[in-house]
Short mmCIF file of C-alpha atoms and ligand atoms in Angstrom, two decimals:
data_model
loop_
_atom_site.label_atom_id
_atom_site.label_comp_id
_atom_site.label_asym_id
_atom_site.label_seq_id
_atom_site.Cartn_x
_atom_site.Cartn_y
_atom_site.Cartn_z
CA UNK A 87 0.00 0.00 0.00
CA UNK A 88 1.53 3.31 -1.06
CA UNK A 89 0.94 6.50 0.88
CA UNK A 90 0.66 10.10 -0.20
CA UNK A 91 0.28 11.47 3.30
CA UNK A 92 1.54 14.85 4.39
CA UNK A 93 4.00 14.93 7.31
CA UNK A 94 4.24 18.68 7.84
CA UNK A 95 1.61 20.08 10.24
CA UNK A 96 1.30 23.48 8.57
CA UNK A 97 0.82 22.13 5.04
CA UNK A 98 -1.59 19.50 6.38
CA UNK A 99 -3.60 22.27 8.06
CA UNK A 100 -3.50 24.49 4.97
CA UNK A 101 -5.14 21.68 2.97
CA UNK A 102 -7.70 21.02 5.70
CA UNK A 103 -8.64 24.71 5.95
CA UNK A 104 -9.08 24.89 2.19
CA UNK A 105 -11.35 21.84 2.15
CA UNK A 106 -13.37 23.04 5.18
CA UNK A 107 -13.64 26.84 4.82
CA UNK A 108 -14.95 28.89 7.75
CA UNK A 109 -15.00 25.95 10.19
CA UNK A 110 -12.70 27.43 12.83
CA UNK A 111 -13.74 25.09 15.66
CA UNK A 112 -13.03 22.07 13.48
CA UNK A 113 -9.69 23.54 12.35
CA UNK A 114 -8.61 24.04 15.99
CA UNK A 115 -9.57 20.51 17.01
CA UNK A 116 -7.69 18.95 14.10
CA UNK A 117 -4.66 21.20 14.61
CA UNK A 118 -4.31 20.05 18.21
CA UNK A 119 -4.35 16.40 17.15
CA UNK A 120 -2.22 16.79 14.01
CA UNK A 121 0.55 18.54 15.97
CA UNK A 122 1.09 15.34 17.98
CA UNK A 123 -0.01 12.62 15.57
CA UNK A 124 1.87 13.69 12.41
CA UNK A 125 5.30 13.60 14.14
CA UNK A 126 4.32 10.24 15.69
CA UNK A 127 3.43 8.88 12.24
CA UNK A 128 6.70 10.22 10.85
CA UNK A 129 8.71 8.24 13.41
CA UNK A 130 6.58 5.03 13.31
CA UNK A 131 6.91 3.11 10.03
CA UNK A 132 3.80 0.97 10.69
CA UNK A 133 1.58 4.04 10.38
CA UNK A 134 3.22 5.60 7.35
CA UNK A 135 0.80 3.98 4.94
CA UNK A 136 -2.89 4.33 4.39
CA UNK A 137 -3.15 8.15 4.60
CA UNK A 138 -4.50 7.70 8.12
CA UNK A 139 -4.94 11.27 9.35
CA UNK A 140 -6.26 12.44 5.98
CA UNK A 141 -8.93 9.73 6.20
CA UNK A 142 -9.71 10.41 9.85
CA UNK A 143 -10.34 14.12 9.24
CA UNK A 144 -12.98 13.40 6.58
CA UNK A 145 -16.30 12.32 8.19
CA UNK A 146 -17.83 9.08 6.88
CA UNK A 147 -20.96 11.19 6.25
CA UNK A 148 -22.86 14.24 7.48
CA UNK A 149 -26.63 14.12 7.56
CA UNK A 150 -28.26 17.56 7.57
CA UNK A 151 -32.01 18.03 7.81
CA UNK A 152 -34.87 20.39 8.59
CA UNK A 153 -36.91 20.02 11.78
CA UNK A 154 -40.38 21.55 11.52
CA UNK A 155 -42.50 21.80 14.65
CA UNK A 156 -45.43 23.79 16.08
CA UNK A 157 -45.04 26.08 19.11
CA UNK A 158 -47.65 26.55 21.85
CA UNK A 159 -49.12 29.58 20.07
CA UNK A 160 -49.76 27.47 16.96
CA UNK A 161 -46.91 28.97 14.89
CA UNK A 162 -44.95 26.65 12.62
CA UNK A 163 -41.21 26.82 13.39
CA UNK A 164 -38.21 25.44 11.52
CA UNK A 165 -34.73 24.52 12.78
CA UNK A 166 -31.73 22.82 11.27
CA UNK A 167 -30.24 19.60 12.63
CA UNK A 168 -27.25 17.41 11.83
CA UNK A 169 -25.71 14.06 12.62
CA UNK A 170 -21.99 13.86 11.85
CA UNK A 171 -21.02 10.17 11.58
CA UNK A 172 -17.27 10.56 11.70
CA UNK A 173 -15.64 7.15 11.97
CA UNK A 174 -16.93 3.66 12.84
CA UNK A 175 -13.61 1.83 12.55
CA UNK A 176 -13.73 0.42 16.10
CA UNK A 177 -17.48 0.25 16.82
CA UNK A 178 -20.89 1.75 16.08
CA UNK A 179 -20.93 5.56 15.89
CA UNK A 180 -21.36 7.07 19.35
CA UNK A 181 -21.64 10.66 20.56
CA UNK A 182 -24.08 13.13 22.03
CA UNK A 183 -26.72 15.46 20.61
CA UNK A 184 -26.42 19.18 21.42
CA UNK A 185 -29.33 21.65 21.31
CA UNK A 186 -28.05 25.23 21.47
CA UNK A 187 -28.38 28.31 19.22
CA UNK A 188 -24.59 28.27 18.70
CA UNK A 189 -24.65 24.82 17.06
CA UNK A 190 -23.23 24.78 13.52
CA UNK A 191 -21.80 22.07 11.29
CA UNK A 192 -18.30 23.22 12.29
CA UNK A 193 -19.03 22.80 16.01
CA UNK A 194 -20.42 19.31 15.43
CA UNK A 195 -17.48 18.31 13.23
CA UNK A 196 -15.06 19.43 15.95
CA UNK A 197 -16.99 17.48 18.58
CA UNK A 198 -17.36 14.40 16.36
CA UNK A 199 -13.65 14.40 15.54
CA UNK A 200 -12.72 14.64 19.24
CA UNK A 201 -15.15 11.83 19.97
CA UNK A 202 -13.18 9.37 17.78
CA UNK A 203 -10.13 9.67 20.04
CA UNK A 204 -12.07 9.91 23.29
CA UNK A 205 -14.10 6.78 22.56
CA UNK A 206 -10.98 4.91 21.55
CA UNK A 207 -9.26 5.89 24.83
CA UNK A 208 -12.06 4.29 26.88
CA UNK A 209 -11.08 0.90 25.45
CA UNK A 210 -14.75 0.22 24.60
CA UNK A 211 -15.93 -0.58 21.04
CA UNK A 212 -17.36 2.81 20.07
CA UNK A 213 -16.84 4.90 16.93
CA UNK A 214 -17.01 8.70 16.81
CA UNK A 215 -20.05 10.85 16.00
CA UNK A 216 -21.88 13.95 17.19
CA UNK A 217 -25.16 15.64 16.36
CA UNK A 218 -27.44 18.45 17.31
CA UNK A 219 -29.54 21.39 16.33
CA UNK A 220 -29.59 25.17 16.59
CA UNK A 221 -32.85 24.76 18.55
CA UNK A 222 -32.81 26.52 21.93
CA UNK A 223 -34.70 24.56 24.60
CA UNK A 224 -34.33 27.48 27.03
CA UNK A 225 -37.67 29.18 27.64
CA UNK A 226 -39.64 26.49 25.74
CA UNK A 227 -42.45 24.57 27.40
CA UNK A 228 -42.16 20.80 27.95
CA UNK A 229 -44.75 20.29 25.19
CA UNK A 230 -42.74 22.39 22.73
CA UNK A 231 -39.56 20.48 23.55
CA UNK A 232 -41.46 17.21 23.08
CA UNK A 233 -42.83 18.22 19.67
CA UNK A 234 -39.38 19.35 18.56
CA UNK A 235 -37.73 16.11 19.73
CA UNK A 236 -40.40 13.97 18.06
CA UNK A 237 -40.02 15.84 14.78
CA UNK A 238 -36.23 15.57 14.90
CA UNK A 239 -36.37 11.84 15.62
CA UNK A 240 -38.87 11.30 12.78
CA UNK A 241 -35.95 12.00 10.46
CA UNK A 242 -32.97 10.87 12.56
CA UNK A 243 -34.38 7.38 13.22
CA UNK A 244 -33.47 6.30 9.67
CA UNK A 245 -29.77 6.69 10.42
CA UNK A 246 -29.34 5.33 13.96
CA UNK A 247 -29.70 1.99 15.75
CA UNK A 248 -27.96 -0.08 18.44
CA UNK A 249 -25.42 -1.49 15.95
CA UNK A 250 -25.24 1.61 13.73
CA UNK A 251 -25.16 4.88 15.66
CA UNK A 252 -26.07 5.47 19.30
CA UNK A 253 -26.73 9.13 20.24
CA UNK A 254 -26.74 10.47 23.82
CA UNK A 255 -27.10 13.87 25.56
CA UNK A 256 -24.90 16.96 25.57
CA UNK A 257 -25.53 20.69 26.13
CA UNK A 258 -29.30 21.29 26.12
CA UNK A 259 -30.09 17.59 25.86
CA UNK A 260 -30.73 16.21 29.33
CA UNK A 261 -33.06 13.62 30.84
CA UNK A 262 -36.21 15.32 29.50
CA UNK A 263 -34.98 15.52 25.89
CA UNK A 264 -33.52 11.99 25.92
CA UNK A 265 -36.88 10.64 27.13
CA UNK A 266 -38.75 12.33 24.27
CA UNK A 267 -36.16 11.27 21.67
CA UNK A 268 -36.15 7.66 22.88
CA UNK A 269 -39.96 7.52 23.07
CA UNK A 270 -40.28 8.55 19.44
CA UNK A 271 -37.49 6.19 18.33
CA UNK A 272 -39.19 3.29 20.13
CA UNK A 273 -42.50 4.11 18.45
CA UNK A 274 -41.08 4.48 14.94
CA UNK A 275 -38.79 1.45 15.05
CA UNK A 276 -41.22 -0.74 17.00
CA UNK A 277 -38.23 -1.96 19.01
CA UNK A 278 -37.01 -1.47 22.54
CA UNK A 279 -33.26 -1.31 22.12
CA UNK A 280 -30.17 0.53 23.31
CA UNK A 281 -30.22 2.93 20.35
CA UNK A 282 -29.90 5.93 22.67
CA UNK A 283 -27.99 6.23 25.95
CA UNK A 284 -28.52 8.49 28.92
CA UNK A 285 -32.02 7.02 29.24
CA UNK A 286 -33.92 7.19 32.52
CA UNK A 287 -33.21 4.18 34.73
CA UNK A 288 -36.88 3.18 34.48
CA UNK A 289 -36.56 2.55 30.74
CA UNK A 290 -33.16 1.03 30.12
CA UNK A 291 -30.79 3.69 31.43
CA UNK A 292 -27.74 2.89 33.52
CA UNK A 293 -27.39 4.00 37.10
CA UNK A 294 -24.41 6.31 37.36
CA UNK A 295 -24.69 7.71 33.80
CA UNK A 296 -25.74 11.22 34.75
CA UNK A 297 -22.92 11.45 37.29
CA UNK A 298 -20.31 9.83 35.05
CA UNK A 299 -18.73 12.76 33.20
CA UNK A 300 -18.29 14.95 36.28
CA UNK A 301 -17.19 12.07 38.51
CA UNK A 302 -14.84 10.86 35.78
CA UNK A 303 -13.14 14.26 35.49
CA UNK A 304 -12.47 14.23 39.23
CA UNK A 305 -11.19 10.63 39.08
CA UNK A 306 -8.82 11.66 36.30
CA UNK A 307 -7.64 14.63 38.37
CA UNK A 308 -7.04 12.24 41.29
CA UNK A 309 -4.84 10.06 39.06
CA UNK A 310 -2.80 13.08 37.87
CA UNK A 311 -2.29 14.32 41.42
CA UNK A 312 -1.48 10.82 42.72
CA UNK A 313 1.18 10.39 40.04
CA UNK A 314 2.66 13.72 41.15
CA UNK A 315 2.57 12.59 44.81
CA UNK A 316 -0.42 14.76 45.73
CA UNK A 317 -4.16 14.36 46.45
CA UNK A 318 -7.53 16.16 46.16
CA UNK A 319 -8.24 16.26 49.89
CA UNK A 320 -7.96 19.84 51.16
CA UNK A 321 -7.65 21.45 47.71
CA UNK A 322 -9.82 24.36 46.57
CA UNK A 323 -11.30 24.26 43.07
CA UNK A 324 -12.69 26.69 40.55
CA UNK A 325 -15.48 25.11 38.47
CA UNK A 326 -17.36 26.62 35.52
CA UNK A 327 -20.86 25.61 34.42
CA UNK A 328 -23.79 24.36 36.48
CA UNK A 329 -25.13 21.75 34.08
CA UNK A 330 -24.81 18.00 34.07
CA UNK A 331 -21.02 17.87 34.07
CA UNK A 332 -20.37 20.69 36.54
CA UNK A 333 -22.90 19.56 39.16
CA UNK A 334 -21.46 16.04 39.45
CA UNK A 335 -17.90 17.29 39.28
CA UNK A 336 -18.72 19.43 42.31
CA UNK A 337 -20.39 16.45 44.02
CA UNK A 338 -17.35 14.18 43.65
CA UNK A 339 -14.97 16.97 44.66
CA UNK A 340 -16.88 17.38 47.92
CA UNK A 341 -16.87 13.60 48.46
CA UNK A 342 -13.07 13.47 48.09
CA UNK A 343 -12.44 16.36 50.48
CA UNK A 344 -12.08 19.14 47.91
CA UNK A 345 -13.56 22.62 48.28
CA UNK A 346 -15.41 23.86 45.15
CA UNK A 347 -15.59 27.66 45.24
CA UNK A 348 -17.49 28.57 42.07
CA UNK A 349 -20.19 27.57 39.58
CA UNK A 350 -21.46 29.49 36.54
CA UNK A 351 -23.96 29.71 33.74
CA UNK A 352 -24.20 31.92 30.67
CA UNK A 353 -25.23 34.84 32.94
CA UNK A 354 -22.11 34.81 35.15
CA UNK A 355 -20.59 32.99 38.14
CA UNK A 356 -20.99 32.71 41.89
CA UNK A 357 -18.01 32.79 44.24
CA UNK A 358 -18.67 31.07 47.55
CA UNK A 359 -15.47 31.41 49.64
CA UNK A 360 -16.87 28.98 52.26
CA UNK A 361 -17.16 26.35 49.56
CA UNK A 362 -20.21 24.68 48.00
CA UNK A 363 -21.12 21.93 50.48
CA UNK A 364 -23.52 18.99 50.11
CA UNK A 365 -26.53 20.94 51.33
CA UNK A 366 -25.88 23.88 48.98
CA UNK A 367 -25.26 21.46 46.11
CA UNK A 368 -28.65 19.79 46.64
CA UNK A 369 -30.24 23.25 46.44
CA UNK A 370 -28.24 23.99 43.27
CA UNK A 371 -29.27 20.69 41.68
CA UNK A 372 -32.91 21.52 42.34
CA UNK A 373 -32.39 25.01 40.88
CA UNK A 374 -30.76 23.73 37.68
CA UNK A 375 -32.26 20.27 37.13
CA UNK A 376 -35.83 20.89 38.31
CA UNK A 377 -36.64 24.62 38.40
CA UNK A 378 -34.34 25.55 35.47
CA UNK A 379 -33.34 28.77 37.27
CA UNK A 380 -30.28 31.07 37.01
CA UNK A 381 -27.01 30.74 38.95
CA UNK A 382 -27.41 34.31 40.33
CA UNK A 383 -30.20 32.91 42.56
CA UNK A 384 -27.54 30.89 44.44
CA UNK A 385 -25.83 34.15 45.46
CA UNK A 386 -29.13 35.53 46.74
CA UNK A 387 -29.93 32.31 48.63
CA UNK A 388 -26.52 31.88 50.30
CA UNK A 389 -25.36 35.49 50.55
CA UNK A 390 -22.24 35.26 48.40
CA UNK A 391 -20.94 37.15 45.36
CA UNK A 392 -22.30 36.96 41.83
CA UNK A 393 -20.27 38.38 38.91
CA UNK A 394 -20.88 38.49 35.20
CA UNK A 395 -18.33 36.60 33.09
CA UNK A 396 -16.27 33.53 33.94
CA UNK A 397 -14.69 32.46 37.22
CA UNK A 398 -11.01 32.15 36.24
CA UNK A 399 -9.78 35.06 38.39
CA UNK A 400 -10.78 33.21 41.57
CA UNK A 401 -7.65 31.83 43.24
CA UNK A 402 -7.73 28.04 43.63
CA UNK A 403 -5.53 24.92 43.55
CA UNK A 404 -7.51 23.04 40.89
CA UNK A 405 -9.64 24.08 37.89
CA UNK A 406 -12.46 22.26 36.09
CA UNK A 407 -13.90 24.10 33.07
CA UNK A 408 -17.23 22.30 32.60
CA UNK A 409 -19.43 24.66 30.55
CA UNK A 410 -18.56 24.98 26.86
CA UNK A 411 -15.84 25.34 24.22
CA UNK A 412 -13.39 28.29 24.20
CA UNK A 413 -14.51 29.53 27.61
CA UNK A 414 -10.94 29.92 28.89
CA UNK A 415 -8.58 32.13 26.86
CA UNK A 416 -4.87 32.95 27.05
CA UNK A 417 -5.27 35.77 29.58
CA UNK A 418 -7.32 33.50 31.83
CA UNK A 419 -4.57 30.85 31.62
CA UNK A 420 -1.99 33.45 32.68
CA UNK A 421 -4.19 34.49 35.61
CA UNK A 422 -4.67 30.89 36.74
CA UNK A 423 -0.95 30.13 36.48
CA UNK A 424 -0.12 33.40 38.30
CA UNK A 425 -2.52 32.38 41.08
CA UNK A 426 -0.58 29.16 41.65
CA UNK A 427 -2.95 26.66 40.02
CA UNK A 428 -1.64 23.10 40.37
CA UNK A 429 -3.78 21.19 37.87
CA UNK A 430 -6.65 21.57 35.41
CA UNK A 431 -8.95 18.84 34.08
CA UNK A 432 -11.37 19.70 31.28
CA UNK A 433 -14.95 18.58 31.95
CA UNK A 434 -16.22 20.33 28.82
CA UNK A 435 -15.01 19.67 25.28
CA UNK A 436 -12.13 22.02 24.31
CA UNK A 437 -13.00 24.71 26.88
CA UNK A 438 -9.43 26.03 26.66
CA UNK A 439 -8.57 27.94 23.49
CA UNK A 440 -5.42 26.66 21.76
CA UNK A 441 -3.31 29.59 23.09
CA UNK A 442 -4.47 28.92 26.65
CA UNK A 443 -3.86 25.23 26.20
CA UNK A 444 -0.23 25.80 25.15
CA UNK A 445 0.47 27.85 28.30
CA UNK A 446 -1.28 25.43 30.67
CA UNK A 447 0.31 22.36 29.08
CA UNK A 448 3.78 23.72 29.83
CA UNK A 449 3.08 25.19 33.27
CA UNK A 450 1.09 22.57 35.16
CA UNK A 451 -0.80 19.25 35.12
CA UNK A 452 -3.26 19.71 32.26
CA UNK A 453 -5.81 17.09 31.13
CA UNK A 454 -7.59 17.58 27.79
CA UNK A 455 -11.30 16.77 27.66
CA UNK A 456 -10.88 13.81 25.38
CA UNK A 457 -9.16 12.08 28.32
CA UNK A 458 -10.69 13.67 31.41
CA UNK A 459 -14.34 13.87 30.31
CA UNK A 460 -14.45 10.42 28.73
CA UNK A 461 -16.28 9.01 31.77
CA UNK A 462 -19.64 10.04 30.30
CA UNK A 463 -19.27 8.15 27.07
CA UNK A 464 -17.64 5.27 28.94
CA UNK A 465 -20.75 4.77 31.08
CA UNK A 466 -22.87 5.23 27.95
CA UNK A 467 -20.89 2.29 26.55
CA UNK A 468 -21.66 0.38 29.74
CA UNK A 469 -25.34 1.27 29.27
CA UNK A 470 -25.17 -0.27 25.77
CA UNK A 471 -23.64 -3.44 27.22
CA UNK A 472 -26.34 -3.70 29.89
CA UNK A 473 -29.07 -3.16 27.26
CA UNK A 474 -27.63 -5.86 25.01
CA UNK A 475 -27.23 -8.30 27.90
CA UNK A 476 -30.63 -7.28 29.33
CA UNK A 477 -29.15 -6.90 32.79
CA UNK A 478 -28.67 -3.99 35.20
CA UNK A 479 -25.46 -3.43 37.12
CA UNK A 480 -25.54 -1.76 40.53
CA UNK A 481 -24.25 1.76 41.12
CA UNK A 482 -21.21 0.28 42.82
CA UNK A 483 -20.45 -1.98 39.84
CA UNK A 484 -20.80 0.90 37.37
CA UNK A 485 -18.70 3.23 39.50
CA UNK A 486 -15.98 0.58 39.91
CA UNK A 487 -15.83 0.17 36.13
CA UNK A 488 -15.78 3.95 35.65
CA UNK A 489 -12.87 4.34 38.08
CA UNK A 490 -11.01 1.51 36.36
CA UNK A 491 -11.57 3.03 32.89
CA UNK A 492 -10.42 6.50 34.01
CA UNK A 493 -7.32 4.86 35.52
CA UNK A 494 -6.64 3.03 32.24
CA UNK A 495 -7.04 6.25 30.23
CA UNK A 496 -4.55 7.90 32.57
CA UNK A 497 -2.20 4.96 32.01
CA UNK A 498 -2.43 5.33 28.19
CA UNK A 499 -1.77 9.07 28.45
CA UNK A 500 1.24 8.40 30.66
CA UNK A 501 2.63 5.83 28.21
CA UNK A 502 2.30 7.95 25.07
CA UNK A 503 2.84 11.33 26.73
CA UNK A 504 5.96 10.55 28.81
CA UNK A 505 8.43 13.44 28.80
CA UNK A 506 12.01 13.68 29.98
CA UNK A 507 12.27 14.16 33.74
CA UNK A 508 9.17 12.07 34.49
CA UNK A 509 6.67 14.74 33.39
CA UNK A 510 3.60 13.73 31.40
CA UNK A 511 2.22 15.62 28.39
CA UNK A 512 -1.41 14.53 28.73
CA UNK A 513 -2.46 16.17 25.44
CA UNK A 514 0.10 14.25 23.43
CA UNK A 515 -0.63 11.09 25.40
CA UNK A 516 -4.37 11.33 24.73
CA UNK A 517 -3.95 12.17 21.05
CA UNK A 518 -1.57 9.32 20.30
CA UNK A 519 -3.17 6.90 22.75
CA UNK A 520 -6.54 7.48 21.05
CA UNK A 521 -5.10 7.37 17.54
CA UNK A 522 -3.24 4.05 17.73
CA UNK A 523 -6.25 1.75 18.17
CA UNK A 524 -8.27 3.48 15.43
CA UNK A 525 -5.26 3.48 13.08
CA UNK A 526 -4.66 -0.24 13.69
CA UNK A 527 -8.31 -0.96 12.88
CA UNK A 528 -8.20 1.13 9.71
CA UNK A 529 -5.04 -0.59 8.53
CA UNK A 530 -6.40 -4.09 9.18
CA UNK A 531 -9.75 -3.48 7.48
CA UNK A 532 -8.45 -2.44 4.07
CA UNK A 533 -9.00 0.84 2.28
CA UNK A 534 -12.48 2.00 3.31
P1 NDP B 723 -25.58 21.31 30.17
O1 NDP B 723 -26.48 21.84 29.12
O2 NDP B 723 -26.13 20.41 31.21
O3 NDP B 723 -24.83 22.51 30.93
C1 NDP B 723 -24.06 23.43 30.24
C2 NDP B 723 -23.62 24.51 31.20
O4 NDP B 723 -22.72 25.38 30.53
C3 NDP B 723 -24.76 25.37 31.70
O5 NDP B 723 -24.43 25.84 32.98
C4 NDP B 723 -24.76 26.51 30.68
O6 NDP B 723 -25.33 27.72 31.14
C5 NDP B 723 -23.29 26.69 30.44
N1 NDP B 723 -23.06 27.21 29.09
C6 NDP B 723 -23.44 26.64 27.92
N2 NDP B 723 -23.07 27.43 26.88
C7 NDP B 723 -22.46 28.49 27.44
C8 NDP B 723 -21.85 29.66 26.89
N3 NDP B 723 -21.79 29.85 25.58
N4 NDP B 723 -21.30 30.54 27.77
C9 NDP B 723 -21.34 30.34 29.11
N5 NDP B 723 -21.92 29.27 29.67
C10 NDP B 723 -22.45 28.36 28.85
O7 NDP B 723 -24.37 20.59 29.38
P2 NDP B 723 -23.36 19.50 29.91
O8 NDP B 723 -23.02 19.77 31.33
O9 NDP B 723 -23.88 18.16 29.54
O10 NDP B 723 -22.09 19.76 28.98
C11 NDP B 723 -21.09 20.73 29.32
C12 NDP B 723 -19.84 20.47 28.51
O11 NDP B 723 -19.36 19.13 28.76
C13 NDP B 723 -19.99 20.55 26.99
O12 NDP B 723 -18.79 21.01 26.42
C14 NDP B 723 -20.21 19.09 26.59
O13 NDP B 723 -19.86 18.85 25.23
C15 NDP B 723 -19.22 18.41 27.53
N6 NDP B 723 -19.48 17.01 27.78
C16 NDP B 723 -20.67 16.57 28.29
C17 NDP B 723 -20.85 15.23 28.55
C18 NDP B 723 -22.08 14.74 29.21
O14 NDP B 723 -22.11 13.55 29.57
N7 NDP B 723 -23.11 15.55 29.43
C19 NDP B 723 -19.83 14.23 28.19
C20 NDP B 723 -18.56 14.81 27.76
C21 NDP B 723 -18.43 16.14 27.54
P3 NDP B 723 -26.81 28.16 30.62
O15 NDP B 723 -27.74 27.17 31.25
O16 NDP B 723 -26.97 29.55 31.07
O17 NDP B 723 -26.76 28.02 29.11
#
């Protein structure tokens, strides 16, 4: 097999930008991977055939479709939705659905590309995909959200299935949306299968799934600190977001003796110098998961500060960006480093802009999302296994597996990201560790 692959990162990126104009989020995600993987390919003869990175940066397919629905006032509304099926070399496509006005094809391509490496790192048989819509569930009634989800699934159902593509939740797609999506899929397919994960535990969901991404990020942080001879107990933490990932990151931090100082939403952040404790967290969960309120209400309830913007100026030992992409820029990274930050684990996908990432990667223990937030998709994979086997594991069994998987991801990062002097480059480790399994599969399955 001859290869025509490009080994220079800048010329590789120039070609990619030309083929994918205007897709800056996708460009950034590929750049981060190419910067580690192309040099690795250049020094590893086994991977110098098959044009591997060129193939991996071209999605298998992108499905784009209209979603028409009727609002409570009787108006017909139209949104756009996508499913990016990126690569199924190691298993059925797998990745969340995002509902947010900022969703574009570029955002979903970046997320789907990241998902290939993340899913590979978990060691479970899952390919990479992502989907979503520019629909904004905020301010919509439950009935409106249901009609939107049913309309979206009326089209999406043709392209998914337990052995084909298994969507899950993401920003704006929580328990309510997953229930509506699954209900419509079940009706249309006349099957009860594990074609969607993140389901309620009453209808095939796994215990521990909703906690998995946040818990997993904290478990990964624990591994990084342990390797450096340190621990979470007694450490303060700055956390962004107050959604699914952030809430359970805060919960596990408290359980391991950490002191979370902040939480945020798109309106701003709260700074609670006494720390968010279990009682305050239960109130916050009710605010965000049940009443769908704003984070500023926490400051009113507990008499602490609320500020617009993001929480990165708050001095802490650990940081967990858990809201959205590009929420932490170079200046924020400088502030965090200047404040003596020890370690940062990404709960969100690419929350640190590339410039910020470069600074953090050199200065401290820095875990990229594809490693540290892989706990969510890992437990989604465990949900698929339970559905196929028609059994339910206990919370303890799921959590044990989650801890083991996060430990194994840390191990892979350490192997492929080892630096002189015993330091670990977790970005390089995750990129190469995720790449190797997918590359091996591509090479063994012929030119597809
Ligand atoms: P949620 O919708 O539950 O929560 C998102 C949180 O981020 C909310 O607090 C939201 O505030 C805030 N947020 C969203 N967009 C912005 C923005 N543009 N500016 C400021 N704040 C914003 O999503 P998740 O917790 O599920 O996901 C958070 C991140 O984690 C995403 O990057 C997602 O891709 C990633 N992730 C999620 C996984 C999961 O299992 N859920 C798995 C792996 C990664 P507001 O309510 O005001 O919009």
